PDB file of C-alpha atoms in Angstrom:
ATOM      1  CA  MET E 174      -4.983  22.750 -12.237  1.00 54.00           C
ATOM      2  CA  ARG E 175      -2.767  24.457 -14.801  1.00 62.00           C
ATOM      3  CA  LYS E 176      -4.635  27.640 -13.944  1.00 66.00           C
ATOM      4  CA  GLY E 177      -3.267  27.556 -10.396  1.00 66.00           C
ATOM      5  CA  LYS E 178      -6.262  25.867  -8.784  1.00 68.00           C
ATOM      6  CA  SER E 179      -5.843  23.149  -6.181  1.00 72.00           C
ATOM      7  CA  PHE E 180      -6.791  19.575  -6.925  1.00 67.00           C
ATOM      8  CA  ASP E 181      -9.730  19.865  -4.506  1.00 68.00           C
ATOM      9  CA  THR E 182     -11.051  22.842  -6.450  1.00 71.00           C
ATOM     10  CA  ALA E 183     -10.278  21.603  -9.961  1.00 68.00           C
ATOM     11  CA  SER E 184     -11.454  18.002  -9.575  1.00 69.00           C
ATOM     12  CA  PRO E 185     -15.193  18.717  -9.090  1.00 72.00           C
ATOM     13  CA  LYS E 186     -15.199  20.972 -12.155  1.00 69.00           C
ATOM     14  CA  ILE E 187     -13.581  18.272 -14.293  1.00 74.00           C
ATOM     15  CA  THR E 188     -15.364  15.179 -12.889  1.00 77.00           C
ATOM     16  CA  GLY E 189     -18.555  16.685 -11.551  1.00 79.00           C
ATOM     17  CA  VAL E 190     -17.943  14.979  -8.193  1.00 80.00           C
ATOM     18  CA  SER E 191     -16.520  16.520  -5.028  1.00 82.00           C
ATOM     19  CA  ILE E 192     -13.505  14.914  -3.384  1.00 82.00           C
ATOM     20  CA  ALA E 193     -15.560  14.113  -0.265  1.00 84.00           C
ATOM     21  CA  THR E 194     -18.248  12.387  -2.349  1.00 85.00           C
ATOM     22  CA  PHE E 195     -15.617  10.491  -4.326  1.00 83.00           C
ATOM     23  CA  GLU E 196     -13.908   9.304  -1.125  1.00 85.00           C
ATOM     24  CA  GLN E 197     -17.199   8.182   0.430  1.00 88.00           C
ATOM     25  CA  ASP E 198     -18.305   6.417  -2.761  1.00 82.00           C
ATOM     26  CA  TRP E 199     -14.895   4.727  -2.974  1.00 82.00           C
ATOM     27  CA  LEU E 200     -15.131   3.463   0.621  1.00 85.00           C
ATOM     28  CA  ASN E 201     -18.684   2.213   0.051  1.00 84.00           C
ATOM     29  CA  TRP E 202     -17.628   0.460  -3.142  1.00 82.00           C
ATOM     30  CA  GLN E 203     -14.675  -1.166  -1.386  1.00 77.00           C
ATOM     31  CA  ARG E 204     -16.852  -2.380   1.522  1.00 77.00           C
ATOM     32  CA  ASN E 205     -19.430  -3.849  -0.846  1.00 77.00           C
ATOM     33  CA  TRP E 206     -16.993  -5.221  -3.408  1.00 70.00           C
ATOM     34  CA  LYS E 207     -17.529  -8.938  -4.046  1.00 78.00           C
ATOM     35  CA  ASP E 208     -14.624 -11.022  -5.228  1.00 84.00           C
ATOM     36  CA  SER E 209     -14.406 -14.800  -4.913  1.00 89.00           C
ATOM     37  CA  LYS E 210     -10.816 -14.686  -3.615  1.00 93.00           C
ATOM     38  CA  ARG E 211     -11.706 -12.013  -1.114  1.00 90.00           C
ATOM     39  CA  GLU E 212     -14.695 -14.060   0.068  1.00 92.00           C
ATOM     40  CA  GLN E 213     -12.443 -17.105   0.543  1.00 96.00           C
ATOM     41  CA  VAL E 214     -10.071 -14.970   2.590  1.00 96.00           C
ATOM     42  CA  ARG E 215     -12.972 -13.488   4.583  1.00 95.00           C
ATOM     43  CA  GLN E 216     -14.344 -16.939   5.457  1.00 97.00           C
ATOM     44  CA  TYR E 217     -10.924 -18.276   6.383  1.00 98.00           C
ATOM     45  CA  ILE E 218     -10.060 -15.232   8.512  1.00 98.00           C
ATOM     46  CA  SER E 219     -13.402 -15.528  10.291  1.00 97.00           C
ATOM     47  CA  GLN E 220     -12.444 -19.053  11.330  1.00 98.00           C
ATOM     48  CA  VAL E 221      -8.939 -17.919  12.280  1.00 98.00           C
ATOM     49  CA  GLU E 222     -10.420 -15.206  14.481  1.00 98.00           C
ATOM     50  CA  THR E 223     -12.472 -17.818  16.324  1.00 98.00           C
ATOM     51  CA  ILE E 224      -9.208 -19.603  17.103  1.00 98.00           C
ATOM     52  CA  THR E 225      -7.350 -16.430  18.086  1.00 98.00           C
ATOM     53  CA  GLN E 226     -10.227 -15.403  20.345  1.00 98.00           C
ATOM     54  CA  GLY E 227     -10.019 -18.843  21.938  1.00 98.00           C
ATOM     55  CA  ILE E 228      -6.297 -18.384  22.528  1.00 98.00           C
ATOM     56  CA  SER E 229      -6.865 -14.937  24.026  1.00 97.00           C
ATOM     57  CA  ALA E 230      -9.561 -16.288  26.347  1.00 98.00           C
ATOM     58  CA  LEU E 231      -7.356 -19.216  27.349  1.00 98.00           C
ATOM     59  CA  SER E 232      -4.416 -16.914  28.045  1.00 97.00           C
ATOM     60  CA  SER E 233      -6.605 -14.646  30.141  1.00 98.00           C
ATOM     61  CA  ASP E 234      -8.069 -17.566  32.102  1.00 98.00           C
ATOM     62  CA  ARG E 235      -4.593 -18.978  32.679  1.00 96.00           C
ATOM     63  CA  ALA E 236      -3.218 -15.631  33.857  1.00 95.00           C
ATOM     64  CA  ASN E 237      -6.117 -15.271  36.302  1.00 96.00           C
ATOM     65  CA  PHE E 238      -5.599 -18.820  37.546  1.00 96.00           C
ATOM     66  CA  LEU E 239      -1.880 -18.262  38.063  1.00 92.00           C
ATOM     67  CA  ARG E 240      -2.620 -15.158  40.152  1.00 94.00           C
ATOM     68  CA  ILE E 241      -5.015 -16.980  42.460  1.00 94.00           C
ATOM     69  CA  SER E 242      -3.173 -20.303  42.610  1.00 91.00           C
ATOM     70  CA  ALA E 243       0.267 -19.080  43.686  1.00 87.00           C
ATOM     71  CA  SER E 244      -0.095 -20.593  47.146  1.00 90.00           C
ATOM     72  CA  MET E 245      -1.701 -23.844  45.939  1.00 89.00           C
ATOM     73  CA  SER E 246       0.201 -27.108  45.847  1.00 88.00           C
ATOM     74  CA  PHE E 247       1.316 -28.489  42.508  1.00 84.00           C
ATOM     75  CA  SER E 248      -1.163 -31.358  42.690  1.00 89.00           C
ATOM     76  CA  SER E 249      -4.131 -29.062  43.341  1.00 93.00           C
ATOM     77  CA  ARG E 250      -3.315 -27.124  40.166  1.00 92.00           C
ATOM     78  CA  ILE E 251      -3.425 -30.185  37.903  1.00 95.00           C
ATOM     79  CA  PRO E 252      -7.181 -30.269  37.098  1.00 96.00           C
ATOM     80  CA  THR E 253      -7.249 -26.664  35.913  1.00 96.00           C
ATOM     81  CA  GLN E 254      -3.942 -26.995  34.059  1.00 96.00           C
ATOM     82  CA  THR E 255      -5.351 -30.126  32.367  1.00 98.00           C
ATOM     83  CA  GLN E 256      -8.362 -28.102  31.202  1.00 98.00           C
ATOM     84  CA  PHE E 257      -6.032 -25.484  29.739  1.00 98.00           C
ATOM     85  CA  VAL E 258      -4.153 -28.138  27.764  1.00 98.00           C
ATOM     86  CA  SER E 259      -7.441 -29.669  26.563  1.00 98.00           C
ATOM     87  CA  ARG E 260      -8.591 -26.288  25.306  1.00 98.00           C
ATOM     88  CA  ALA E 261      -5.269 -25.770  23.531  1.00 98.00           C
ATOM     89  CA  VAL E 262      -5.524 -29.220  21.927  1.00 98.00           C
ATOM     90  CA  ALA E 263      -8.997 -28.325  20.632  1.00 98.00           C
ATOM     91  CA  LEU E 264      -7.710 -25.016  19.235  1.00 98.00           C
ATOM     92  CA  GLU E 265      -4.808 -26.791  17.573  1.00 98.00           C
ATOM     93  CA  SER E 266      -7.231 -29.280  15.978  1.00 98.00           C
ATOM     94  CA  GLN E 267      -9.358 -26.420  14.681  1.00 98.00           C
ATOM     95  CA  ALA E 268      -6.312 -24.698  13.196  1.00 98.00           C
ATOM     96  CA  ILE E 269      -5.034 -27.857  11.526  1.00 98.00           C
ATOM     97  CA  ALA E 270      -8.498 -28.603  10.099  1.00 98.00           C
ATOM     98  CA  LEU E 271      -8.724 -25.240   8.340  1.00 98.00           C
ATOM     99  CA  THR E 272      -8.101 -25.121   4.620  1.00 97.00           C
ATOM    100  CA  PRO E 273      -6.521 -21.784   3.772  1.00 98.00           C
ATOM    101  CA  PRO E 274      -6.961 -20.058   0.444  1.00 97.00           C
ATOM    102  CA  PRO E 275      -3.826 -20.621  -1.666  1.00 97.00           C
ATOM    103  CA  MET E 276      -2.599 -17.077  -1.100  1.00 96.00           C
ATOM    104  CA  LEU E 277      -2.618 -17.583   2.712  1.00 98.00           C
ATOM    105  CA  LYS E 278      -0.720 -20.873   2.966  1.00 98.00           C
ATOM    106  CA  ASP E 279       2.287 -19.179   4.607  1.00 97.00           C
ATOM    107  CA  PHE E 280       0.029 -17.430   7.094  1.00 98.00           C
ATOM    108  CA  HIS E 281      -1.687 -20.746   7.850  1.00 98.00           C
ATOM    109  CA  GLU E 282       1.678 -22.385   8.529  1.00 98.00           C
ATOM    110  CA  GLU E 283       2.427 -19.587  11.007  1.00 98.00           C
ATOM    111  CA  LEU E 284      -0.965 -20.097  12.643  1.00 98.00           C
ATOM    112  CA  THR E 285      -0.585 -23.845  13.072  1.00 98.00           C
ATOM    113  CA  ALA E 286       3.034 -23.521  14.224  1.00 98.00           C
ATOM    114  CA  PHE E 287       2.024 -20.980  16.858  1.00 98.00           C
ATOM    115  CA  VAL E 288      -0.960 -22.953  18.148  1.00 98.00           C
ATOM    116  CA  SER E 289       1.156 -26.122  18.320  1.00 98.00           C
ATOM    117  CA  LEU E 290       3.878 -24.280  20.223  1.00 98.00           C
ATOM    118  CA  TYR E 291       1.278 -22.782  22.565  1.00 98.00           C
ATOM    119  CA  LYS E 292      -0.145 -26.239  23.277  1.00 98.00           C
ATOM    120  CA  LYS E 293       3.357 -27.670  23.833  1.00 98.00           C
ATOM    121  CA  TRP E 294       4.126 -24.866  26.281  1.00 98.00           C
ATOM    122  CA  LEU E 295       0.974 -25.579  28.298  1.00 98.00           C
ATOM    123  CA  GLN E 296       1.645 -29.336  28.164  1.00 98.00           C
ATOM    124  CA  ILE E 297       5.151 -28.886  29.571  1.00 97.00           C
ATOM    125  CA  ALA E 298       3.725 -26.736  32.378  1.00 95.00           C
ATOM    126  CA  LEU E 299       1.123 -29.423  33.137  1.00 96.00           C
ATOM    127  CA  ASP E 300       3.804 -32.130  33.128  1.00 96.00           C
ATOM    128  CA  ALA E 301       5.829 -30.006  35.547  1.00 94.00           C
ATOM    129  CA  PHE E 302       2.909 -29.868  37.964  1.00 90.00           C
ATOM    130  CA  LYS E 303       2.154 -33.573  37.604  1.00 94.00           C
ATOM    131  CA  GLN E 304       5.772 -34.543  38.206  1.00 94.00           C
ATOM    132  CA  GLU E 305       6.527 -31.679  40.616  1.00 91.00           C
ATOM    133  CA  ASN E 306       9.553 -31.078  38.421  1.00 92.00           C
ATOM    134  CA  ASN E 307      11.286 -27.706  38.631  1.00 92.00           C
ATOM    135  CA  THR E 308      13.357 -28.455  35.537  1.00 96.00           C
ATOM    136  CA  LEU E 309      10.164 -28.686  33.489  1.00 96.00           C
ATOM    137  CA  ILE E 310       8.930 -25.448  35.052  1.00 93.00           C
ATOM    138  CA  ASP E 311      12.183 -23.803  33.957  1.00 97.00           C
ATOM    139  CA  GLN E 312      11.769 -25.300  30.472  1.00 97.00           C
ATOM    140  CA  SER E 313       8.197 -23.981  30.271  1.00 96.00           C
ATOM    141  CA  ASN E 314       9.250 -20.548  31.500  1.00 96.00           C
ATOM    142  CA  ALA E 315      12.114 -20.459  28.995  1.00 98.00           C
ATOM    143  CA  MET E 316       9.552 -20.860  26.189  1.00 98.00           C
ATOM    144  CA  ILE E 317       7.635 -17.712  27.151  1.00 97.00           C
ATOM    145  CA  PRO E 318       9.651 -15.288  24.954  1.00 98.00           C
ATOM    146  CA  GLU E 319       9.226 -17.518  21.891  1.00 98.00           C
ATOM    147  CA  VAL E 320       5.506 -18.013  22.560  1.00 98.00           C
ATOM    148  CA  ALA E 321       5.011 -14.263  23.045  1.00 97.00           C
ATOM    149  CA  GLY E 322       7.079 -13.408  19.971  1.00 97.00           C
ATOM    150  CA  ARG E 323       5.225 -15.831  17.723  1.00 97.00           C
ATOM    151  CA  GLU E 324       1.905 -14.649  19.109  1.00 97.00           C
ATOM    152  CA  ASN E 325       2.759 -11.017  18.375  1.00 97.00           C
ATOM    153  CA  ARG E 326       3.945 -11.919  14.882  1.00 97.00           C
ATOM    154  CA  LEU E 327       0.732 -13.872  14.222  1.00 97.00           C
ATOM    155  CA  TRP E 328      -1.465 -10.951  15.367  1.00 97.00           C
ATOM    156  CA  SER E 329       0.555  -8.595  13.174  1.00 97.00           C
ATOM    157  CA  GLN E 330       0.234 -10.896  10.172  1.00 97.00           C
ATOM    158  CA  LEU E 331      -3.497 -11.256  10.804  1.00 98.00           C
ATOM    159  CA  LEU E 332      -3.892  -7.484  10.790  1.00 97.00           C
ATOM    160  CA  ASP E 333      -1.838  -7.281   7.582  1.00 97.00           C
ATOM    161  CA  VAL E 334      -4.071  -9.855   5.864  1.00 97.00           C
ATOM    162  CA  LYS E 335      -7.190  -8.013   6.948  1.00 96.00           C
ATOM    163  CA  LEU E 336      -5.778  -4.709   5.702  1.00 95.00           C
ATOM    164  CA  ASP E 337      -4.534  -6.191   2.425  1.00 94.00           C
ATOM    165  CA  TRP E 338      -7.937  -7.710   1.671  1.00 91.00           C
ATOM    166  CA  GLY E 339     -10.053  -4.810   2.951  1.00 87.00           C
ATOM    167  CA  LEU E 340     -11.599  -6.793   5.798  1.00 89.00           C
ATOM    168  CA  LYS E 341     -12.867  -5.382   9.077  1.00 79.00           C
TER     169      LYS E 341
END
């Protein structure tokens, strides 16, 4: 490079490997790299993704139900709303039962706090329908920004963990 050649030109002469080959070999090595901590993180994140997929499916089902149930009476909404809460309770139990690797304890606290808040939000909405109580509906609706904010933060943190540990 002292002779005025670019890194791309000089590197193959010095190392015997082209930049493109080096980059591809590096990516392959990183994908195939085995590390016990990384494997713990991979297993944990796999379980977390099952929970987050469950939350996404529940949110989608709830949004669809709310669109089609707008003209239904409160009492006719209770069975479906009860199912939503039951699903959230199951997701919360799954989250609490997970044992995070030591380096993801803070992330795990965020996960369990979010899932618990999500369940509480759905429970308040169910209670509002059971009691036909507009105050509870207002309380549930007032929680939406916090639920959405925590959900977005959790997704962002999940992506960060996956990036930091070289996971797909």
